[in-house]
């Protein structure tokens, strides 16, 4: 009995330390709740006030670092406003979006660049 209790406590602690698995559906809710969409667009496509962030090169840790201390016009979000776990969910949500096509695969842009 005892080893079983110990094992259960240990795995609960490990789960807490690692955080729950990223939840893209929750990430979508948070993306709207915390106003990311106001600057980055509903689909992370970017807008007048924010960069395109759908499927960026950053991993979840990189996104967390960035949001805590953004480089430019973006406001910083502390962990009181949005937790690391919540940002991990937002990252998972952004990964579900379509990648931008490279310019060479957009016929109109191809025509523009032709001499
Ligand atoms: C007030 C407008 C605004 C809001 C709200 C906002 N951002 Fe941004 N964000 C920006 C701008 C502008 C940039 C481009 C770089 C800069 O100026 O900081 C940016 C850049 C980023 C980048 C870096 C993109 C890259 O390619 O490196 C990430 C990641 C990001 N934002 C995530 C978020 C998340 C997640 C939220 C919601 C919690 C959010 N942003 C809310 C304006 C905003």
Coordinates of C-alpha atoms and ligand atoms in Angstrom, one line a residue:
X1 CA 0.0 0.0 0.0
X2 CA 2.6 2.5 1.0
X3 CA 4.7 2.4 -2.2
X4 CA 1.5 2.9 -4.1
X5 CA 0.7 6.1 -2.2
X6 CA 4.2 7.3 -2.7
X7 CA 4.0 6.6 -6.4
X8 CA 0.7 8.5 -6.7
X9 CA 2.1 11.5 -4.8
X10 CA 5.3 11.4 -7.0
X11 CA 3.4 11.4 -10.3
X12 CA 1.1 14.2 -9.1
X13 CA 4.1 16.3 -8.2
X14 CA 5.8 15.6 -11.6
X15 CA 2.6 16.6 -13.4
X16 CA 2.5 19.8 -11.4
X17 CA 6.1 20.6 -12.2
X18 CA 5.7 20.0 -15.9
X19 CA 2.3 21.7 -16.2
X20 CA -0.6 20.1 -18.0
X21 CA -0.3 19.3 -21.7
X22 CA -0.9 22.3 -24.0
X23 CA -4.5 22.9 -24.8
X24 CA -5.0 24.7 -28.1
X25 CA -8.8 25.2 -27.5
X26 CA -8.1 26.9 -24.3
X27 CA -5.4 28.9 -26.0
X28 CA -7.9 30.2 -28.5
X29 CA -10.1 31.4 -25.6
X30 CA -7.2 33.1 -23.9
X31 CA -6.0 34.7 -27.2
X32 CA -9.4 36.5 -27.2
X33 CA -9.8 37.0 -23.5
X34 CA -6.4 38.7 -23.1
X35 CA -6.7 40.9 -26.2
X36 CA -3.9 39.4 -28.3
X37 CA -6.3 39.4 -31.2
X38 CA -6.8 43.1 -31.0
X39 CA -3.3 43.7 -32.5
X40 CA -2.5 40.3 -34.0
X41 CA -5.8 39.6 -35.7
X42 CA -8.3 36.8 -34.9
X43 CA -6.3 34.3 -36.8
X44 CA -2.9 35.7 -35.7
X45 CA -2.5 37.0 -39.2
X46 CA -1.2 40.4 -38.1
X47 CA -2.8 43.8 -38.3
X48 CA -2.2 47.5 -38.1
X49 CA -0.8 47.3 -34.6
X50 CA 0.8 43.8 -34.4
X51 CA 2.9 41.4 -36.3
X52 CA 1.8 38.1 -37.8
X53 CA 2.2 35.5 -35.1
X54 CA 0.4 32.5 -36.5
X55 CA 3.0 29.7 -36.7
X56 CA 6.1 31.6 -35.8
X57 CA 9.5 30.1 -35.3
X58 CA 9.4 30.6 -31.5
X59 CA 8.8 27.6 -29.3
X60 CA 6.5 27.9 -26.2
X61 CA 9.4 29.0 -24.0
X62 CA 10.5 31.6 -26.6
X63 CA 6.9 33.0 -26.8
X64 CA 6.7 33.2 -23.0
X65 CA 10.0 35.1 -22.9
X66 CA 8.9 37.5 -25.6
X67 CA 5.5 38.2 -24.0
X68 CA 7.1 39.0 -20.7
X69 CA 9.6 41.5 -22.2
X70 CA 8.6 42.4 -25.8
X71 CA 11.1 44.1 -28.1
X72 CA 9.0 47.0 -29.5
X73 CA 5.5 48.4 -29.4
X74 CA 3.9 45.4 -27.8
X75 CA 2.8 45.8 -24.1
X76 CA 4.4 43.4 -21.7
X77 CA 2.2 40.8 -19.9
X78 CA 3.3 39.7 -16.4
X79 CA 2.4 36.3 -15.0
X80 CA -0.3 37.9 -12.9
X81 CA -2.2 38.7 -16.1
X82 CA -1.4 35.5 -18.0
X83 CA 0.5 32.5 -16.6
X84 CA 3.2 30.4 -18.4
X85 CA 0.7 27.6 -18.7
X86 CA -1.8 29.9 -20.4
X87 CA 0.9 31.2 -22.8
X88 CA 1.8 27.6 -23.6
X89 CA -1.9 27.0 -24.6
X90 CA -1.8 30.1 -26.7
X91 CA 1.4 28.9 -28.4
X92 CA -0.4 25.5 -29.1
X93 CA -3.3 27.5 -30.6
X94 CA -1.1 29.5 -32.9
X95 CA 0.6 26.3 -34.1
X96 CA -2.8 25.1 -35.4
X97 CA -3.1 27.9 -37.9
X98 CA -2.1 27.8 -41.5
X99 CA 1.5 28.8 -42.4
X100 CA 2.0 31.8 -44.6
X101 CA 2.9 30.9 -48.2
X102 CA 6.4 32.0 -49.4
X103 CA 6.2 34.9 -51.8
X104 CA 7.3 32.8 -54.7
X105 CA 4.1 30.7 -54.3
X106 CA 1.8 33.7 -54.6
X107 CA 1.3 34.3 -58.4
X108 CA 0.6 38.0 -58.1
X109 CA 3.8 38.6 -56.2
X110 CA 5.7 36.5 -58.7
X111 CA 4.5 38.7 -61.5
X112 CA 5.5 41.8 -59.6
X113 CA 9.1 40.5 -59.2
X114 CA 9.5 39.4 -62.8
X115 CA 11.6 41.8 -64.9
Ligands
LIG1 C1 -1.3 46.6 -28.3 C2 -1.0 45.7 -29.4 C3 -0.6 44.2 -29.0 C4 -1.2 43.3 -28.2 C5 -2.5 43.5 -27.4 C6 -0.4 42.1 -28.2 N1 0.7 42.3 -29.1 FE1 2.1 40.9 -29.6 N2 3.1 42.2 -30.7 C7 2.6 43.5 -31.0 C8 3.6 44.2 -31.9 C9 3.5 45.6 -32.4 C10 4.6 43.2 -32.2 C11 5.8 43.4 -33.1 C12 7.1 43.7 -32.3 C13 6.9 44.7 -31.3 O1 6.7 45.9 -31.6 O2 7.0 44.4 -30.1 C14 4.2 42.0 -31.4 C15 5.0 40.8 -31.4 C16 4.6 39.7 -30.8 C17 5.4 38.4 -30.9 C18 6.7 38.2 -31.6 C19 6.5 37.8 -33.0 C20 7.8 37.3 -33.6 O3 7.7 36.9 -34.8 O4 8.8 37.3 -33.0 C21 4.7 37.5 -30.2 C22 5.0 36.0 -29.9 C23 3.5 38.1 -29.6 N3 3.5 39.5 -30.1 C24 2.5 37.5 -28.9 C25 1.4 38.2 -28.3 C26 0.5 37.5 -27.4 C27 0.5 36.0 -27.0 C28 -0.4 38.5 -27.0 C29 -1.6 38.3 -26.0 C30 -1.2 37.8 -24.7 C31 0.0 39.7 -27.7 N4 1.1 39.5 -28.4 C32 -0.7 40.9 -27.5 C33 1.5 44.1 -30.5 C34 0.6 43.6 -29.6

